[in-house]
Coordinates of C-alpha atoms in Angstrom, one line a residue:
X26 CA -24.3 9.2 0.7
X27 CA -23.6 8.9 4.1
X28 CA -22.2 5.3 5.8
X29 CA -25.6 3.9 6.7
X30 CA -27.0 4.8 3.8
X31 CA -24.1 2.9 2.0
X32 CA -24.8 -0.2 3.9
X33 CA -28.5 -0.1 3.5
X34 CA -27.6 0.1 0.0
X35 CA -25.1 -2.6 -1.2
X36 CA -26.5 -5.0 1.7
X37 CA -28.8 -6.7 -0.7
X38 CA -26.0 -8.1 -2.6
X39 CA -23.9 -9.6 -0.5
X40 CA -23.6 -13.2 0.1
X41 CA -25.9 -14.7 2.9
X42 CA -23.1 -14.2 5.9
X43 CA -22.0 -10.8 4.8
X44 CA -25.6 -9.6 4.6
X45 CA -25.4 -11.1 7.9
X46 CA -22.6 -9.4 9.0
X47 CA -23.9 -5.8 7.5
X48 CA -27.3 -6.3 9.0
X49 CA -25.2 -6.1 12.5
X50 CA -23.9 -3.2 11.5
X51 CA -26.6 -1.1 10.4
X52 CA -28.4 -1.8 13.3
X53 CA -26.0 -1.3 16.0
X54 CA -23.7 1.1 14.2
X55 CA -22.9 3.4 17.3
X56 CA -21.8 0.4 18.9
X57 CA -19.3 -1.2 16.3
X58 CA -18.0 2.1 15.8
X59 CA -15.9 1.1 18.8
X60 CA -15.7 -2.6 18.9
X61 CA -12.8 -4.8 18.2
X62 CA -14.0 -7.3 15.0
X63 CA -13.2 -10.2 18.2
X64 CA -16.0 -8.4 19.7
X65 CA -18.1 -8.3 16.4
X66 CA -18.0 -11.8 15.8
X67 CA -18.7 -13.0 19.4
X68 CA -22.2 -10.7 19.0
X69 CA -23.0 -12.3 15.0
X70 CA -21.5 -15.6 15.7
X71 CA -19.6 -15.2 12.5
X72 CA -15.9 -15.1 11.6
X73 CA -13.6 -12.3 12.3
X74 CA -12.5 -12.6 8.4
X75 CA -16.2 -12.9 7.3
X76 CA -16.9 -9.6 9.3
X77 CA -14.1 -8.2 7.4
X78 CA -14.7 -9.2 4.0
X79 CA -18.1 -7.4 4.9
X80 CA -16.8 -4.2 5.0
X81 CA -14.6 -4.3 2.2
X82 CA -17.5 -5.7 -0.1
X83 CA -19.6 -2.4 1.6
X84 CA -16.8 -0.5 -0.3
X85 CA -14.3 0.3 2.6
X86 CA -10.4 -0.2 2.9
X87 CA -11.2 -3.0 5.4
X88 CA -12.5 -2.8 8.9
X89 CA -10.8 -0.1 10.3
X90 CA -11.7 2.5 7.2
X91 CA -15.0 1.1 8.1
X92 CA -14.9 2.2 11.9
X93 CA -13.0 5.6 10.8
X94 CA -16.5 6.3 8.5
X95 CA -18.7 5.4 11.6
X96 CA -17.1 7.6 13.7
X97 CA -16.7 10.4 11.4
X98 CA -20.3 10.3 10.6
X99 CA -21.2 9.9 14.5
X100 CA -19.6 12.8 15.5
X101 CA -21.3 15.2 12.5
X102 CA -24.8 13.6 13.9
X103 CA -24.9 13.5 17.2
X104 CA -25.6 16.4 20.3
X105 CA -23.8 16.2 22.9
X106 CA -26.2 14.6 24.9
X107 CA -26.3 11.4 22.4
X108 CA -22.9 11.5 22.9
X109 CA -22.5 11.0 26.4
X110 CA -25.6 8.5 26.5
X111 CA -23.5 6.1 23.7
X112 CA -20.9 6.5 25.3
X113 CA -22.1 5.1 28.6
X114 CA -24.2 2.6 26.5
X115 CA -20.5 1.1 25.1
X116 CA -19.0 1.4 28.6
X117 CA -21.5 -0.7 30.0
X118 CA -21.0 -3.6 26.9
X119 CA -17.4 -3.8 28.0
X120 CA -18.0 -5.1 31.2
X121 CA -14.5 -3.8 31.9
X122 CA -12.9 -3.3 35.5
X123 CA -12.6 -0.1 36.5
X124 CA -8.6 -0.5 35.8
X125 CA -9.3 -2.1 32.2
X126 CA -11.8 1.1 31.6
X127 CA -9.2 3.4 32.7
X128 CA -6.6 1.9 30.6
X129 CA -8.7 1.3 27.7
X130 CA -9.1 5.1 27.9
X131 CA -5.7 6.4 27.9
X132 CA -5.1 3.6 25.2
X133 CA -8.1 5.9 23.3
X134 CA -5.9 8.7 23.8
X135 CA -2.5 7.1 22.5
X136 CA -4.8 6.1 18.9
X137 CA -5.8 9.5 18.9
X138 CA -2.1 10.8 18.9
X139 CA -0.6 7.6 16.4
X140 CA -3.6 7.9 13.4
X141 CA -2.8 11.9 13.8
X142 CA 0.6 11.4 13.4
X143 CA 0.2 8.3 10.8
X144 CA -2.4 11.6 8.8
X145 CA 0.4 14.1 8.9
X146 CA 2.4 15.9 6.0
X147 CA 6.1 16.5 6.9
X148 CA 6.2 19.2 4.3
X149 CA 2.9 20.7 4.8
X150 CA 3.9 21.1 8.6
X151 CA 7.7 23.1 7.2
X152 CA 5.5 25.2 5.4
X153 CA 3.2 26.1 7.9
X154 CA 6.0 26.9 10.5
X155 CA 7.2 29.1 7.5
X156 CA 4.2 31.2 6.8
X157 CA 4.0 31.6 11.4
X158 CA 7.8 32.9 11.2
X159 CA 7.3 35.4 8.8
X160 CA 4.0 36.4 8.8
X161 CA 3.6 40.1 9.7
X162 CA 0.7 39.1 12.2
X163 CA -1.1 35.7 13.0
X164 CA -4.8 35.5 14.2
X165 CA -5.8 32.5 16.0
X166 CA -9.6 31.6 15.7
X167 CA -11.4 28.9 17.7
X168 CA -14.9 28.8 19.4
X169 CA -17.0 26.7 21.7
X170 CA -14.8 23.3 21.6
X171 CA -11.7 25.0 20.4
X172 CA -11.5 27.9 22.7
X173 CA -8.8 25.5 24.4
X174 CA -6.9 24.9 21.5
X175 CA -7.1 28.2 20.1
X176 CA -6.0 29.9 23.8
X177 CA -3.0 27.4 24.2
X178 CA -1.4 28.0 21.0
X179 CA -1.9 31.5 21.1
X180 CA -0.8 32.5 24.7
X181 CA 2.5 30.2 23.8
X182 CA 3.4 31.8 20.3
X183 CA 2.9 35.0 21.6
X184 CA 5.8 34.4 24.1
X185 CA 8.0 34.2 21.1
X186 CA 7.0 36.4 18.7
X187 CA 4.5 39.7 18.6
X188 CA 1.6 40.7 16.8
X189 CA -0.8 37.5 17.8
X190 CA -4.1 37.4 18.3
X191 CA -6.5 34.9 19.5
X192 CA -10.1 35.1 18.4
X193 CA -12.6 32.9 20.5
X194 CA -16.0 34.1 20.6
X195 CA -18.4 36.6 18.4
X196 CA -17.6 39.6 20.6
X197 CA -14.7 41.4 18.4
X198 CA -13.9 39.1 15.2
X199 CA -14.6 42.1 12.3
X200 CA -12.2 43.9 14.4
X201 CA -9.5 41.6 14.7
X202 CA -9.9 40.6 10.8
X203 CA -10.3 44.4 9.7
X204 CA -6.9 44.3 8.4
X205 CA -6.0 41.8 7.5
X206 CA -3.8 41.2 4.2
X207 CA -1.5 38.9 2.3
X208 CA 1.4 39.4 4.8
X209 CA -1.0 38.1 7.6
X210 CA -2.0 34.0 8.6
X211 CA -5.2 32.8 10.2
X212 CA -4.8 29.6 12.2
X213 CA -8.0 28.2 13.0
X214 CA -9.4 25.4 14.9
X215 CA -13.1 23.5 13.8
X216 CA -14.3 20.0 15.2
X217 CA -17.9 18.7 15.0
X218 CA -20.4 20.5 15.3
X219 CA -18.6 23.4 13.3
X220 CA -19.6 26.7 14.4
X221 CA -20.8 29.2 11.5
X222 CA -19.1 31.7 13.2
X223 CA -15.7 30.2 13.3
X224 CA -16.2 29.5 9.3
X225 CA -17.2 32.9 8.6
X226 CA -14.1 34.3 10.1
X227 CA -12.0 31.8 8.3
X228 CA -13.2 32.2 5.2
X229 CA -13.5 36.2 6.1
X230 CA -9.5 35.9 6.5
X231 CA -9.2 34.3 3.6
X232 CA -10.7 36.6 1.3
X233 CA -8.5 39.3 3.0
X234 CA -5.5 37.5 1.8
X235 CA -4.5 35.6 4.7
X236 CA -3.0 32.8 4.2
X237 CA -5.2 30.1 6.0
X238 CA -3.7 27.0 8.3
X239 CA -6.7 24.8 8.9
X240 CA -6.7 22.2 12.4
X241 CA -9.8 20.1 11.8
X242 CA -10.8 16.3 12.2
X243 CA -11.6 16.1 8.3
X244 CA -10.2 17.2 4.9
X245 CA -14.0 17.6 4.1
X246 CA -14.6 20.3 6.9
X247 CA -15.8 23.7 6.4
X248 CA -12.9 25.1 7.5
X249 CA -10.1 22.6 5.7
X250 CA -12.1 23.2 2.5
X251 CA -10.8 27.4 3.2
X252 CA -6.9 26.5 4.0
X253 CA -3.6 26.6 2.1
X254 CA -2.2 24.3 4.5
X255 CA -5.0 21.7 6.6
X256 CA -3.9 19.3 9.4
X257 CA -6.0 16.3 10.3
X258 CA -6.5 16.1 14.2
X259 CA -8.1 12.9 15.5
X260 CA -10.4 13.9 18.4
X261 CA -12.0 10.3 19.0
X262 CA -13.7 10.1 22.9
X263 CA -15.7 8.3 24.7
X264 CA -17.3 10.8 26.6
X265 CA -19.9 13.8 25.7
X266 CA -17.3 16.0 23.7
X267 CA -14.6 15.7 21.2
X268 CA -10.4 14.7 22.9
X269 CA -8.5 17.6 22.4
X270 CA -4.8 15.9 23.3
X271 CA -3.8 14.9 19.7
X272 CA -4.7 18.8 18.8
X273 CA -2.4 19.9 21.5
X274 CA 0.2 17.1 20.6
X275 CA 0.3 19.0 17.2
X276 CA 0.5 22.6 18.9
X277 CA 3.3 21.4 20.8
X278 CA 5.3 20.0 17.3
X279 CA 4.3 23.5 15.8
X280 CA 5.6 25.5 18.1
X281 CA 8.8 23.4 19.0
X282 CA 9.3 23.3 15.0
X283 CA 9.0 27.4 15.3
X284 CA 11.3 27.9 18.4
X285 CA 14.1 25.6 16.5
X286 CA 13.8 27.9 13.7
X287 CA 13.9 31.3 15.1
X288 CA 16.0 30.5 18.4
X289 CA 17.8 34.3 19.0
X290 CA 13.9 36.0 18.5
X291 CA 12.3 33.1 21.2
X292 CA 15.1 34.2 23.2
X293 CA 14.9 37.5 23.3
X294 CA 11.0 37.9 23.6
X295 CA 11.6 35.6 26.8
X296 CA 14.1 37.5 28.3
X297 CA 12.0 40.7 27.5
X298 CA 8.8 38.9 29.8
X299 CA 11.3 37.4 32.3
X300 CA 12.1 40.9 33.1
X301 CA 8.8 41.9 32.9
X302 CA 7.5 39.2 35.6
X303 CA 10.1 39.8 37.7
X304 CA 9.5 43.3 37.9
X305 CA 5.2 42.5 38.3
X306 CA 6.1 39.7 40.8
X307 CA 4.0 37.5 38.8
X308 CA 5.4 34.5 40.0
X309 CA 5.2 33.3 43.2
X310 CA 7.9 32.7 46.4
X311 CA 8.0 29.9 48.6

């Protein structure tokens, strides 16, 4: 049962201002997905601790879970036209300057990076730099959305350590699973909507043996639901597609977790490509 079903649901029995309350909800739930509960009860004309005591009788944590559930379920249902048109339509309810916008937006950004960090597993992220350092060779798979995500981490662990492969589109992923084995990780990166063929490499790794690291925006995703090890990535945005900088935020611990841990190998893989750019003249001279 989705989150408006829920509140269509249990709204009956509420007392008269909570059904109130609810009734705002359900019909403007793209809307209160992203306001303050202020904001909520200046549009009801109810209490900020009526609006909450709404959500928890709906059966959330409070109103926060209850936003966390909106959002969730907005980003499984809506293209990325809807996006950018509720987007605009929440812009335009804000009546913000251009300098509150702006700062309201980096302030998005800033929640996206705290609730990932507030999600995160100390141990589950050890382990995961454990299986990268010794794995005899890592495949990194991410399409449409994650092609980013997938080409950042992969073009940086590959200038500390050999044998890694990135796999972003259709063209060539039974050849870069082929073989696959025990000894071998798949990292891969999912967001809403979930691509089937980004899933059917994952889960193609896995049954090779591969031990799976999953970078998703949900412990119920397709692809967390394949992985040993499953980080939660908040991608929250308010325009047309999903913020990758709490994904890269995470890349960036991985690999700085993976560099501390194997110092003399980074070391000597970027001397080895120093040498090499300096003999390509990659770089250029002022």
């Amino acid at each position: 049962m989705n989150v408006l079903e829920t509140i269509k649901e249990r709204m009956s029995s509420l007392p008269r201002t909570q059904k109130k309350a609810a009734s705002y909800f359900y019909d403007n739930w793209e809307k209160v997905a992203y306001l303050s509960t202020s904001e909520v009860s200046a549009a009801t004309g109810l209490s900020q601790a009526t609006i909450v005591r709404a959500t928890v009788s709906l059966g959330f944590g409070g109103f926060v879970d209850f936003q966390e559930s909106l959002r969730e379920f907005i980003q499984h249902r809506l293209s990325t036209v809807h996006r950018l048109d509720r987007s605009q339509k929440i812009v335009q309810t804000k009546k913000n300057s251009d300098q509150e916008l702006i700062g309201s937006l980096f302030q998005k950004l800033m929640d996206n990076l705290d609730s990932t960090y507030r999600k995160l597993n100390t141990q589950d992220l050890i382990s995961a730099v454990k299986l990268i350092s010794t794995a005899r060779r890592v495949v990194v798979i991410g399409m449409r959305s994650s092609v980013a995500a997938a080409h950042y981490l992969g073009f940086n662990l590959s200038m500390i350590r050999d044998n890694v492969l990135v796999v972003s589109s259709d063209h060539g992923v039974a050849e870069a699973l082929a073989y696959l084995s025990e000894a071998d990780v798949a990292i891969s990166f999912s967001f809403p909507r979930y691509t089937k063929t980004a899933v059917r490499a994952t889960k193609t790794a896995r049954d090779l043996g591969a031990r799976v690291i999953a970078i998703s925006d949900s412990s119920t995703s397709p692809i967390a639901e394949l992985a040993d090890i499953g980080f939660i990535a908040e991608t929250n945005s308010l325009h047309f597609n999903h913020s990758l900088v709490a994904v890269i935020g995470l890349i960036d611990v991985l690999l700085f977790l993976l560099i501390r841990g194997r110092q003399a190998e980074a070391r000597e893989h970027l001397a080895n490509l120093e040498k090499q750019w300096e003999s390509l003249g990659t770089f250029h001279r002022g």
